[in-house]
Coordinates of C-alpha atoms in Angstrom, one line a residue:
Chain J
X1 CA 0.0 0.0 0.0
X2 CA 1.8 3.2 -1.2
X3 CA 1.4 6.0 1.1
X4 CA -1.4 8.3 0.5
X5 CA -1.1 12.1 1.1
X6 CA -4.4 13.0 -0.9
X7 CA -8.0 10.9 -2.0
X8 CA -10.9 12.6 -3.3
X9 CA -14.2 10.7 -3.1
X10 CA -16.8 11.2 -6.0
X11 CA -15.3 14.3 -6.8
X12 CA -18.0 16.2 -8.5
X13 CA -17.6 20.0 -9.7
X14 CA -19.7 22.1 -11.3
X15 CA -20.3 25.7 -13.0
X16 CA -23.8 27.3 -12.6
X17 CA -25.5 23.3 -13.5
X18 CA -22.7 22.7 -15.6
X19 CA -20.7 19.9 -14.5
X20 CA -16.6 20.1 -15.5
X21 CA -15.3 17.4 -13.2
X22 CA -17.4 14.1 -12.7
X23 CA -17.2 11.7 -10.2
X24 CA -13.7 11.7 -10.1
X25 CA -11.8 8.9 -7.6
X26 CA -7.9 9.7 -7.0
X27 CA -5.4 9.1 -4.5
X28 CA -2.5 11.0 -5.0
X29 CA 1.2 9.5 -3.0
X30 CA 3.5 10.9 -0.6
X31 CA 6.3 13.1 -2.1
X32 CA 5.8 12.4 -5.5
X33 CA 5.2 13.9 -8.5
X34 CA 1.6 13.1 -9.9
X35 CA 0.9 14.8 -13.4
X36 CA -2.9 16.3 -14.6
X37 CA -3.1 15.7 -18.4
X38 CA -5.7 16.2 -20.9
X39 CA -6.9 18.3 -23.9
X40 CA -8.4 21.6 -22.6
X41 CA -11.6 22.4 -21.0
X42 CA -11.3 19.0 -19.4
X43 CA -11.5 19.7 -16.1
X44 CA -8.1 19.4 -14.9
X45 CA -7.4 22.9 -13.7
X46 CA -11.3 22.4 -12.1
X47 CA -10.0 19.4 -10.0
X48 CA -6.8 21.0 -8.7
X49 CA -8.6 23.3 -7.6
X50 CA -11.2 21.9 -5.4
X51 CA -8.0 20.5 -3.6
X52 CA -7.3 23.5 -2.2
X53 CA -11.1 24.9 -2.4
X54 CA -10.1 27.5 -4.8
X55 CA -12.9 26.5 -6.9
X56 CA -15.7 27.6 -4.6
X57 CA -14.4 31.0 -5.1
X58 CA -15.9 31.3 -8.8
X59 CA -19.6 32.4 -8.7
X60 CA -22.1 29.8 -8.6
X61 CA -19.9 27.0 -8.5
X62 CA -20.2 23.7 -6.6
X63 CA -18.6 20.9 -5.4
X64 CA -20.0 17.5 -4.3
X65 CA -18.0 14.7 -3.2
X66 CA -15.3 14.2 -0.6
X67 CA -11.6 15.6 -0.5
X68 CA -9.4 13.9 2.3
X69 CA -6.0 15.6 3.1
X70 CA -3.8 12.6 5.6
X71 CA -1.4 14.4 7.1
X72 CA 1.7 12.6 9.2
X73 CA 3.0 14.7 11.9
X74 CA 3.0 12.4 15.0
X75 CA -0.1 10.0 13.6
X76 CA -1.8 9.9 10.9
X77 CA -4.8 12.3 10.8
X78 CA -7.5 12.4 7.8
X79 CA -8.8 16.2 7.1
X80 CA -12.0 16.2 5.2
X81 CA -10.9 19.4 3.4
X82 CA -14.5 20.7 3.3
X83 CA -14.9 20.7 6.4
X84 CA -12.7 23.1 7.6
X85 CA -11.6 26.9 7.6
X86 CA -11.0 27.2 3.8
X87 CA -8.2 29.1 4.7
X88 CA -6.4 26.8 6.5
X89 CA -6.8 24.4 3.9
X90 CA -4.9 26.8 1.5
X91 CA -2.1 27.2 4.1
X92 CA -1.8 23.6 3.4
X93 CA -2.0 22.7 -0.1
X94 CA 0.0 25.7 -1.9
X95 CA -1.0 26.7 -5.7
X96 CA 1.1 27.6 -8.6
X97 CA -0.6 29.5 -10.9
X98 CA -0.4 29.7 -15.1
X99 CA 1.1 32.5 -15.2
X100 CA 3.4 33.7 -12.5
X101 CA 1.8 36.7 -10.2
X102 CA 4.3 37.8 -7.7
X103 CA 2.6 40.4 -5.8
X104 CA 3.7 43.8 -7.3
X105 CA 4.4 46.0 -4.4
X106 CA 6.2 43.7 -2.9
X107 CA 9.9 43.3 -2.6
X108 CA 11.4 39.6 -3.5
X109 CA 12.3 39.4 0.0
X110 CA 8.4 40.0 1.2
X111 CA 7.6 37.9 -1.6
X112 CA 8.7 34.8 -0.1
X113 CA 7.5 35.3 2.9
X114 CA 4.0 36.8 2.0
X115 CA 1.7 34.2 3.1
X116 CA 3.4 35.4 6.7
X117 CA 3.0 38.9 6.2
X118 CA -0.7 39.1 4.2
X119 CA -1.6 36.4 6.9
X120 CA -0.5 38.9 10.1
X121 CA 2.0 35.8 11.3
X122 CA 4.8 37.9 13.5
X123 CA 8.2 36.5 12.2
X124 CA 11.6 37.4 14.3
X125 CA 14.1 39.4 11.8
X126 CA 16.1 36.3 11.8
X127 CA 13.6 33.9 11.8
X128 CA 12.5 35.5 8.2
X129 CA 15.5 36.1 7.1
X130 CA 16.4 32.1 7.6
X131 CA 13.1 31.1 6.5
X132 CA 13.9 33.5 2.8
X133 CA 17.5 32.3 2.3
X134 CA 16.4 28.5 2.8
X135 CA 13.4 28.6 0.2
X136 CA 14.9 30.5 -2.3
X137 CA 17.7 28.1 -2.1
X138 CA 15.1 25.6 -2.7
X139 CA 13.9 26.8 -5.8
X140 CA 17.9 27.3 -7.1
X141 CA 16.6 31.3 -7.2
X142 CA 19.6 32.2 -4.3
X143 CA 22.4 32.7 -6.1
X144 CA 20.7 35.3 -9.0
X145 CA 19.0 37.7 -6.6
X146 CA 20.9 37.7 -3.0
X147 CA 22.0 41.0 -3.9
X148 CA 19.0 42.9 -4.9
X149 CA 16.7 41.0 -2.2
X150 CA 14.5 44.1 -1.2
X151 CA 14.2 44.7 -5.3
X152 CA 10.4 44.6 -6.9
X153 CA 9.5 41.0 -7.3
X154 CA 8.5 42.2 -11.0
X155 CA 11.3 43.2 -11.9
X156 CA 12.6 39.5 -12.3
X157 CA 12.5 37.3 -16.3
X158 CA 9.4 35.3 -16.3
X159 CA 11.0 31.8 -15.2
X160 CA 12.1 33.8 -12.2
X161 CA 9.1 35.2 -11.2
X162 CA 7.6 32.0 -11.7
X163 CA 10.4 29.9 -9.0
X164 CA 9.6 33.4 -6.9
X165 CA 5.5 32.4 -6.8
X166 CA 6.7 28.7 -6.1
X167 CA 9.3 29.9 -3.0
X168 CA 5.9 31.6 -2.0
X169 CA 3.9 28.8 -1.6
X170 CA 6.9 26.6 -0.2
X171 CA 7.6 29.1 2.3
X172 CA 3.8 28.0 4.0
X173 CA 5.2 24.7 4.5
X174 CA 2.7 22.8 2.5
X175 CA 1.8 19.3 2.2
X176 CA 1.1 19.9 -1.2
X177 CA 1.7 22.4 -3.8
X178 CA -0.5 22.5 -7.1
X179 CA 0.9 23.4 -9.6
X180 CA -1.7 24.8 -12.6
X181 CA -0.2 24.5 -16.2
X182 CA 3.4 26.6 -14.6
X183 CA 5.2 26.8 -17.5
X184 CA 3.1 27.2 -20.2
X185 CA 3.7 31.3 -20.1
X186 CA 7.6 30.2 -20.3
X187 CA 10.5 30.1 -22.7
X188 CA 11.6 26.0 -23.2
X189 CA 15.0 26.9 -21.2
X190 CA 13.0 28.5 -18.0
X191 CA 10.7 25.7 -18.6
X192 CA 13.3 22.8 -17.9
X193 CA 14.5 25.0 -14.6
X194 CA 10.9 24.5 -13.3
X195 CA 11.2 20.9 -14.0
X196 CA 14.0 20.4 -12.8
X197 CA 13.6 22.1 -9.7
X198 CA 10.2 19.8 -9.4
X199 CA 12.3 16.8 -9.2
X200 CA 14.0 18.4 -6.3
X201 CA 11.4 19.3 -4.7
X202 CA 9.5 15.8 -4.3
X203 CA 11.7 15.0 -1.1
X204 CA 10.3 17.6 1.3
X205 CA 6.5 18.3 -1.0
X206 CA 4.3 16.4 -2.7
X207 CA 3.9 18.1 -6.3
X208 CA 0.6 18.4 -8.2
X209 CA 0.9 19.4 -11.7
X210 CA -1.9 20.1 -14.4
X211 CA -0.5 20.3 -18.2
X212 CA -1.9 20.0 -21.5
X213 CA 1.8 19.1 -22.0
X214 CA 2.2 14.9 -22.8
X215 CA 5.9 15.4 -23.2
X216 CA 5.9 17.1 -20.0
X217 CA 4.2 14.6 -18.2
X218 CA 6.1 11.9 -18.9
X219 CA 9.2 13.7 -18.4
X220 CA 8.6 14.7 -14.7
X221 CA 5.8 13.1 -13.2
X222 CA 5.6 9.5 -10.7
X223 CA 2.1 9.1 -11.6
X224 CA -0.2 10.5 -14.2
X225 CA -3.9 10.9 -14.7
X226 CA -5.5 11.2 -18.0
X227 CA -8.9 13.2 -17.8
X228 CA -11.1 13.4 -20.6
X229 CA -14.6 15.9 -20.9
X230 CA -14.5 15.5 -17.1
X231 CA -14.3 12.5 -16.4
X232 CA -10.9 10.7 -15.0
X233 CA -10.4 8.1 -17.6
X234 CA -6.9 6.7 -16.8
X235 CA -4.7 6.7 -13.8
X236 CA -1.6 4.9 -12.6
X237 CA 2.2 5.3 -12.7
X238 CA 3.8 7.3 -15.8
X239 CA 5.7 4.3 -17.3
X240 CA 3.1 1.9 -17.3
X241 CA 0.4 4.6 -18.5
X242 CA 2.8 5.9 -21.0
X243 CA 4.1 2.3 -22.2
X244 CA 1.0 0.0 -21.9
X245 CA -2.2 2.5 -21.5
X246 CA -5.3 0.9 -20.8
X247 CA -7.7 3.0 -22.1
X248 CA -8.2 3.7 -26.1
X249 CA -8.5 7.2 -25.1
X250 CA -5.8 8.1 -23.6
X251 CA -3.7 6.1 -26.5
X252 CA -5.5 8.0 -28.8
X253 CA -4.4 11.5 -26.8
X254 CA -0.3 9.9 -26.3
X255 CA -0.3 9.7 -29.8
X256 CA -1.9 12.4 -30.7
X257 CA -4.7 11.9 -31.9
X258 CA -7.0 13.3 -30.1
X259 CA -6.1 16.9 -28.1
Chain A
X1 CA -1.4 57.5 -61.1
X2 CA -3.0 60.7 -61.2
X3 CA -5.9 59.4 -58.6
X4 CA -2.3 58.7 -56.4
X5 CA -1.1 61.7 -55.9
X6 CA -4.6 62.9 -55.6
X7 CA -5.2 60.4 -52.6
X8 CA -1.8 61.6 -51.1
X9 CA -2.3 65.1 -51.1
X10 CA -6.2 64.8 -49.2
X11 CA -4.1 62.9 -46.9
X12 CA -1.7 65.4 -46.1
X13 CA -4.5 68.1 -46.2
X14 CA -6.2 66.0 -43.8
X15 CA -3.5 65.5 -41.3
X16 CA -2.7 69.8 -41.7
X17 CA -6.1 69.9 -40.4
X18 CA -6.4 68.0 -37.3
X19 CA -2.6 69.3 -36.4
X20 CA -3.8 72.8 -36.9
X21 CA -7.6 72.2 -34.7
X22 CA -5.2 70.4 -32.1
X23 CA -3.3 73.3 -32.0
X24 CA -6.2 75.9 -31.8
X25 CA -8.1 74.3 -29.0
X26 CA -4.5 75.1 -26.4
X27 CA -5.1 78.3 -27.5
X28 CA -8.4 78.9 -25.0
X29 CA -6.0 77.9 -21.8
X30 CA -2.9 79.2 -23.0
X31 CA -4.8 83.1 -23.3
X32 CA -6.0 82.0 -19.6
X33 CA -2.5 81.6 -18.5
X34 CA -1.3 84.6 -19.9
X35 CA -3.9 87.0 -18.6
X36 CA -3.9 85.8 -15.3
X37 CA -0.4 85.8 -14.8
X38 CA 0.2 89.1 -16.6
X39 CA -2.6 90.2 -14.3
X40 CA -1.8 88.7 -11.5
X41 CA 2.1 88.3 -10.6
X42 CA 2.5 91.4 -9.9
X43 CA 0.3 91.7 -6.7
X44 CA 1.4 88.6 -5.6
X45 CA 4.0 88.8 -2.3
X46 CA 4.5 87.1 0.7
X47 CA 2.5 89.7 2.5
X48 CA -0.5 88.8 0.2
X49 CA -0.6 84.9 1.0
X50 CA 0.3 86.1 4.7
X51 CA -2.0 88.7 5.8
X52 CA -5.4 89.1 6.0
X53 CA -7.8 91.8 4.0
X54 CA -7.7 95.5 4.9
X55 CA -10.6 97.7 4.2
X56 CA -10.8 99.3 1.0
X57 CA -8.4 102.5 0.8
X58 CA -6.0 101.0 3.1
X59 CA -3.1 99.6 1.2
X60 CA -1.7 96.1 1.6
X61 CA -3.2 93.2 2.9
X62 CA -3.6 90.0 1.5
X63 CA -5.8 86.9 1.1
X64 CA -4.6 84.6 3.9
X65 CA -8.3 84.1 5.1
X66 CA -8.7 82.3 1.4
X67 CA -6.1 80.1 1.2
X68 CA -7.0 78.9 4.7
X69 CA -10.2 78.3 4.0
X70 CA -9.8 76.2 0.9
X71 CA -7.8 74.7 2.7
X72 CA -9.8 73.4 5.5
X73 CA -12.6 73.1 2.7
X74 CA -10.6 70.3 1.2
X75 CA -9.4 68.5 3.8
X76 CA -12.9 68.0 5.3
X77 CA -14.2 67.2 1.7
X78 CA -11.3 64.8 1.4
X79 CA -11.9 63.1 4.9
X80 CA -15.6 62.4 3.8
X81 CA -14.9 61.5 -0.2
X82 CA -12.0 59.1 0.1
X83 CA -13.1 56.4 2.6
X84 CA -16.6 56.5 0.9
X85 CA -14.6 56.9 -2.7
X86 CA -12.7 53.9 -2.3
X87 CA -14.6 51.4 -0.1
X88 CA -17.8 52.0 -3.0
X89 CA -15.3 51.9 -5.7
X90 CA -14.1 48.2 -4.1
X91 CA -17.5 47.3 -3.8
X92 CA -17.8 47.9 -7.3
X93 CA -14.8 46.5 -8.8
X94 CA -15.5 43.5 -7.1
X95 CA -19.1 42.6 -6.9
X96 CA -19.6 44.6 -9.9
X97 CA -22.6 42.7 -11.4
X98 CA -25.0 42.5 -8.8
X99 CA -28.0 44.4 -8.7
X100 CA -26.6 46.8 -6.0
X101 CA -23.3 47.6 -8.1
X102 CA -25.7 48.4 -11.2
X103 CA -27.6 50.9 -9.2
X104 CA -24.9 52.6 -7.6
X105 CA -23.0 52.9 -10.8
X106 CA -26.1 54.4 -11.9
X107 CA -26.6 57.0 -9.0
X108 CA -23.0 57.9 -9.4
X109 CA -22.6 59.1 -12.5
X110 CA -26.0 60.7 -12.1
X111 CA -24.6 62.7 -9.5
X112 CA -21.4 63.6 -12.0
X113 CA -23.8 65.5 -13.5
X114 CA -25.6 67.6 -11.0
X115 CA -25.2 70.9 -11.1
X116 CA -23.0 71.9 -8.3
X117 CA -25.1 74.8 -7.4
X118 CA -27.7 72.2 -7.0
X119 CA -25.4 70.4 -4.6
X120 CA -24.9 73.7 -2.9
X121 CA -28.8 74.0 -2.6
X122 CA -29.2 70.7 -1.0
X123 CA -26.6 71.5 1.6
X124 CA -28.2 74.3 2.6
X125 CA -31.5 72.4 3.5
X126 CA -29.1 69.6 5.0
X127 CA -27.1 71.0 7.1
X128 CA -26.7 75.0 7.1
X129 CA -30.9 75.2 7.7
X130 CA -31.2 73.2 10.8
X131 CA -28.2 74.4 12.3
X132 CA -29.0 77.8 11.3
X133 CA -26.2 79.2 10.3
X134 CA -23.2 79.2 7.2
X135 CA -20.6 77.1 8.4
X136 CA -16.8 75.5 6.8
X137 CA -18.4 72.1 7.3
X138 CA -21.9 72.3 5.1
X139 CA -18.9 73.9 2.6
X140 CA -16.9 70.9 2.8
X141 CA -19.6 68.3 2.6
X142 CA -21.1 69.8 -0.3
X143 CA -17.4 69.6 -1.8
X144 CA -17.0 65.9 -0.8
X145 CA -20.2 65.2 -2.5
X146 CA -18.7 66.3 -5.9
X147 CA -15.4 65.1 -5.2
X148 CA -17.6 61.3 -4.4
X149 CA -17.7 60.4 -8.2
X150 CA -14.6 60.9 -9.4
X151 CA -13.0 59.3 -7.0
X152 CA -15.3 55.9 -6.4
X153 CA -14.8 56.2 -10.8
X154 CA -10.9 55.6 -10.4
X155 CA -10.6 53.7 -8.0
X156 CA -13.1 51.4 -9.7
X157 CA -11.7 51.6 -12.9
X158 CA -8.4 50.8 -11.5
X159 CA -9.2 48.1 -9.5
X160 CA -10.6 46.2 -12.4
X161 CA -7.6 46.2 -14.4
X162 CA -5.2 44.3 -11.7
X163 CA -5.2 41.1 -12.9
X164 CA -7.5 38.5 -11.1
X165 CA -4.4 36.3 -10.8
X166 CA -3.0 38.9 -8.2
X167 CA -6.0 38.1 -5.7
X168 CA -6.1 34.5 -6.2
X169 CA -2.1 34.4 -5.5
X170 CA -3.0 35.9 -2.1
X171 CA -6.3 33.5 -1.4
X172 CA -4.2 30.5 -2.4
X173 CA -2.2 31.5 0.5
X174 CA -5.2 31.3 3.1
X175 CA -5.4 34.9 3.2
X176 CA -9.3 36.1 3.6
X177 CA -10.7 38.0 1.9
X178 CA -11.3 41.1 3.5
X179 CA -6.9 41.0 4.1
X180 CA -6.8 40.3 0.6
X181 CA -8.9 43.3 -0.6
X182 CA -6.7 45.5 2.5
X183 CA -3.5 44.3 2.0
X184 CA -3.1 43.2 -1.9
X185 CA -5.7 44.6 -4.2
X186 CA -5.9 48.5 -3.2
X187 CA -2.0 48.6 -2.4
X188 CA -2.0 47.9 -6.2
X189 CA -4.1 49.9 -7.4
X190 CA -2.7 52.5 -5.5
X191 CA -1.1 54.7 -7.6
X192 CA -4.5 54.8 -9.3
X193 CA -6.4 55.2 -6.3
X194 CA -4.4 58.1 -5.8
X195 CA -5.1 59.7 -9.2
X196 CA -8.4 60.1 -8.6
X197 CA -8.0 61.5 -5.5
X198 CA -5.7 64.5 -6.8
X199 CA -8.0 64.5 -9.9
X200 CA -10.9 65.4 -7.7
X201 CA -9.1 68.1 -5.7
X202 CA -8.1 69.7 -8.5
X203 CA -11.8 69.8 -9.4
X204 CA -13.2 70.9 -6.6
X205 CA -10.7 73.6 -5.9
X206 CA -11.9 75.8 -8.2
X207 CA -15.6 75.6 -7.1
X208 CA -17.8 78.8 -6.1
X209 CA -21.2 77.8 -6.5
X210 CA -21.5 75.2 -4.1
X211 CA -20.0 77.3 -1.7
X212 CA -22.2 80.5 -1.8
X213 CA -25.2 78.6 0.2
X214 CA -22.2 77.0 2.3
X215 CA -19.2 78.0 3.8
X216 CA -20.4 81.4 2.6
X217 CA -17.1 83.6 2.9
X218 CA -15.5 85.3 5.9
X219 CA -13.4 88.3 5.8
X220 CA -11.5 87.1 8.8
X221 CA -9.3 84.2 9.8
X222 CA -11.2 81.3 10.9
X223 CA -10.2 77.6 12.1
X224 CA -13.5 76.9 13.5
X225 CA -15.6 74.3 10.8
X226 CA -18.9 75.3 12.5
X227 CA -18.5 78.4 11.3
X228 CA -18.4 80.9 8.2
X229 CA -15.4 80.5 6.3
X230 CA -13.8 81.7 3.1
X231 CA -12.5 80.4 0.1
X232 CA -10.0 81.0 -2.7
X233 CA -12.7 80.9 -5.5
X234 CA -15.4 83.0 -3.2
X235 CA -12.8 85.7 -2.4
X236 CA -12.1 86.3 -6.1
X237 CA -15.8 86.0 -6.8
X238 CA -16.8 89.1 -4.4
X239 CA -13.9 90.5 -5.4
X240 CA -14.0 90.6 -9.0
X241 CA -17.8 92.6 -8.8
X242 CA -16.4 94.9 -6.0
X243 CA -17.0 98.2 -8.0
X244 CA -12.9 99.5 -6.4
X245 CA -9.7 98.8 -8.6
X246 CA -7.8 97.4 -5.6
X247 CA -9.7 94.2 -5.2
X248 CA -9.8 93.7 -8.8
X249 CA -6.0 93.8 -9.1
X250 CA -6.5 91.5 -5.5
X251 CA -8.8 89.1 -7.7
X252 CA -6.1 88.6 -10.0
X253 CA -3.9 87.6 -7.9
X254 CA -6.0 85.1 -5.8
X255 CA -6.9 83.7 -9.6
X256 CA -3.5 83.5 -10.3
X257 CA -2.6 81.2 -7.2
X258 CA -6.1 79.4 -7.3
X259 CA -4.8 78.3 -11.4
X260 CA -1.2 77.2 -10.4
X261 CA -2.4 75.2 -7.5
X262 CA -5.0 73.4 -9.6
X263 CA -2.4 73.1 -12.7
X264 CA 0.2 71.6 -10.3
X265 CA -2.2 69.1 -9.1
X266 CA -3.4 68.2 -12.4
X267 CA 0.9 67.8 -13.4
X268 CA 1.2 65.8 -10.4
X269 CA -1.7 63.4 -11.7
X270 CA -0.3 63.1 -14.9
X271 CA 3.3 62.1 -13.8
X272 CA 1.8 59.2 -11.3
X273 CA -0.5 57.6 -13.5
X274 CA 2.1 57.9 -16.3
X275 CA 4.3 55.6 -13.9

């Protein structure tokens, strides 16, 4: 039994009676890398986002179903995700987003450590200074901006902006960050930093990514799930999926046909 | 090629035109400038925008009454526009298709265009009749109430061009809402926000009418809001149909100060939304 850090139970999500994600079953491992693909308008960015109940935020939306965080602290506790603080769930399961949104009046430095300040969480000098040094070690971003810490986060090339917005969401100490389509704004070199620095970070997160990307997908990701008009129509790990899928659908979308 | 050169030359006649009405229509300000500073400059000293008004015949004396006035004017009109400015101009931005937002975009730009002697008029039955006298309050209220538009206008318009990703970036990090809207979304539109605020001074700097029923002039220095008090464009308004020469030259001057302060706010708009 592989270890579990997130199941959703009949996941079902809809816009105003229109349903985008249907009854959707998936258990997503520990410190892994699980990939999202499918053509657009499938639902994939939908799902991600009732992880983290960011998809309760769009008008008339709804969610039906069950989403079960396990965290492992001391024992393992199971955290029906809708039935807490929606906030507290976001301090748990970070997002990515498409296109990478540092916050513009804010230095890199505050940045990092925004979910601190925005969230009124007193920090000790030192204890944000560590806390800034250690995440944007993380995401290899260190080295290029030590010197011009308190600069505008904007100010940064796109692929930096974008590891800036993922050191934001480590920073919270997440379970799990979700990660929507993140390099799709990106050039192909900033693109194989984030993946890169994905592999990386598996040890100490687990990674959720959504991409309409099949190359992608099977070049980062542990486990994949292929979702088609909604519905989740494959799952399981990315060699076996890629090599020997199961479903004529998601043959028909590795080879292209379909997409 | 005959019809070319034909079709190039009403281009160029064309383009003579619009340069030459784009030229014309500076002319109107630019003859404003030069009259009132021709006019003007000469009276003005530091003992005009020090002292206070002497009786006719007496030499000297200046217009310090004014300048505090319009002074106090503005900053009670700004204490009452800006909070109400920006928290309906949030409201707007952010629940902007409700049935609420409809209505109150409505009423707003209604009240754009309401005569500000009307404004003055209502005042008066608001405030200056039951308490029974003129007073630098009803004269700043009925300022905030023009100043209202322009500034719930910017911030709204500004608030709807930060991109929606900006506010999710801060939800996603479990901040609420209401920190969200605090902390993130009017710090960036801030510069904006600000715009409209210095937009809307400049605007109601200049205005007499709704201050005849109001804050209704005073020839003396006063700090007190409950009472009469005076005002740049009120001074110059009693001033310019004074039938002596003195306080027409005195008019002058106070235009001449009244124009560069509203010029200089309306440069200082310019360079921070330019940014």
């Amino acid at each position: 039994m592989t270890d579990i850090v997130l199941r959703t139970e009949n996941l079902t999500a809809s816009y105003d009676e229109h349903i985008v994600v249907k009854n959707v079953n998936l258990s997503i491992p520990r410190n892994s890398i699980t990939a999202i693909m499918g053509p657009s308008g499938c639902g994939k960015t939908t799902l991600i986002r009732c992880f983290n109940r960011m998809h309760e935020l769009s008008p008339k939306a709804k969610v039906e179903g069950k989403v079960i965080l396990i965290e492992k602290n001391h024992q393992i506790e199971e955290i029906d995700v809708y039935s807490i603080d929606p906030m507290l769930v976001r301090r748990k399961i970070g997002m990515v987003f498409q296109k990478p949104n540092p916050f513009p009046t804010m230095s890199i430095y505050e940045n990092v450590i925004a979910g601190y300040i925005l969230n009124g969480i007193k920090l000790k000098k030192s204890e944000a200074d560590e806390i800034v040094e250690e995440t944007l070690k993380k995401v290899s971003l260190w080295d290029e901006v030590k010197d011009r810490l308190h600069k505008k986060g904007t100010f940064l090339s796109g692929g930096q902006q974008q590891r800036l917005c993922i050191a934001r969401a480590l920073a919270m100490k997440p379970d799990i960050i979700l990660l929507d389509e993140p390099t799709s704004a990106l050039d192909p070199v900033a693109t194989l930093k984030i993946e890169e620095l994905l592999e990386q970070l598996k040890d100490t997160v687990t990674i959720v990514i959504v991409t309409h990307n099949v190359g992608q997908a099977g070049r980062i990701s542990d486990y994949v799930a292929f979702m088609y008009l909604g519905e989740l129509i494959e799952y399981g790990p990315t060699d076996v999926v890629f090599t020997r899928p199961r479903h004529e659908k998601t043959e028909e979308f590795l080879s292209g046909k379909i997409g | 090629m005959k019809s070319y050169h034909f079709r190039i030359l009403k281009s160029k006649i064309i383009s003579v035109f619009l340069t030459l009405f784009a030229i014309l229509s500076t002319v109107p300000f630019l003859l404003v400038l030069y009259f009132i500073i021709k006019n003007g400059i000469s009276v003005i000293n530091w003992e005009f925008l020090t002292s206070l008004p002497k009786p006719v015949g007496e030499p000297g004396g200046g217009i310090l009454n004014a300048i505090v006035g319009t002074t106090i004017l503005i900053i009670i009109a700004l204490i009452l526009a800006v909070p109400f400015g920006i928290f309906t101009g949030v409201f707007l931005a952010e629940k902007g298709d409700s049935k609420i937002a409809f209505l109150s975009r409505l009423v707003v730009e209604i009240l754009q265009g309401v005569p500000s002697i009307v404004v003055g008029i209502i005042v008066y039955l608001w405030i200056v009749k039951p308490m029974g006298h003129f007073s630098a309050l009803s004269g700043g209220v009925a300022l905030g109430i023009m100043m209202l538009p322009v500034v719930i206008k910017s911030t709204e318009e500004i608030l709807k061009l930060i991109p929606r990703e900006i506010k999710e970036a801060s939800l996603a990090l479990g901040v609420p809402y209401y920190k969200t809207i605090l902390k993130v979304v009017i710090p960036a539109g801030f510069s904006g926000i600000l715009t409209g605020i210095l937009a809307g001074t400049a605007r109601i700097a200049g205005e007499t009418a709704p201050l005849l029923f109001t804050a209704f002039g005073n020839p003396f220095l006063n700090f007190n809001i409950l009472k009469p008090i005076s005002a740049m464009p009120l001074l110059i308004f009693n001033y310019a149909v004074s039938p002596y020469e003195e306080w027409w030259a005195k008019a002058w001057g106070a235009s001449c100060i009244l124009v560069v302060f509203v010029l200089t706010l309306n440069i200082i708009t310019r360079l921070i939304s330019k940014r």
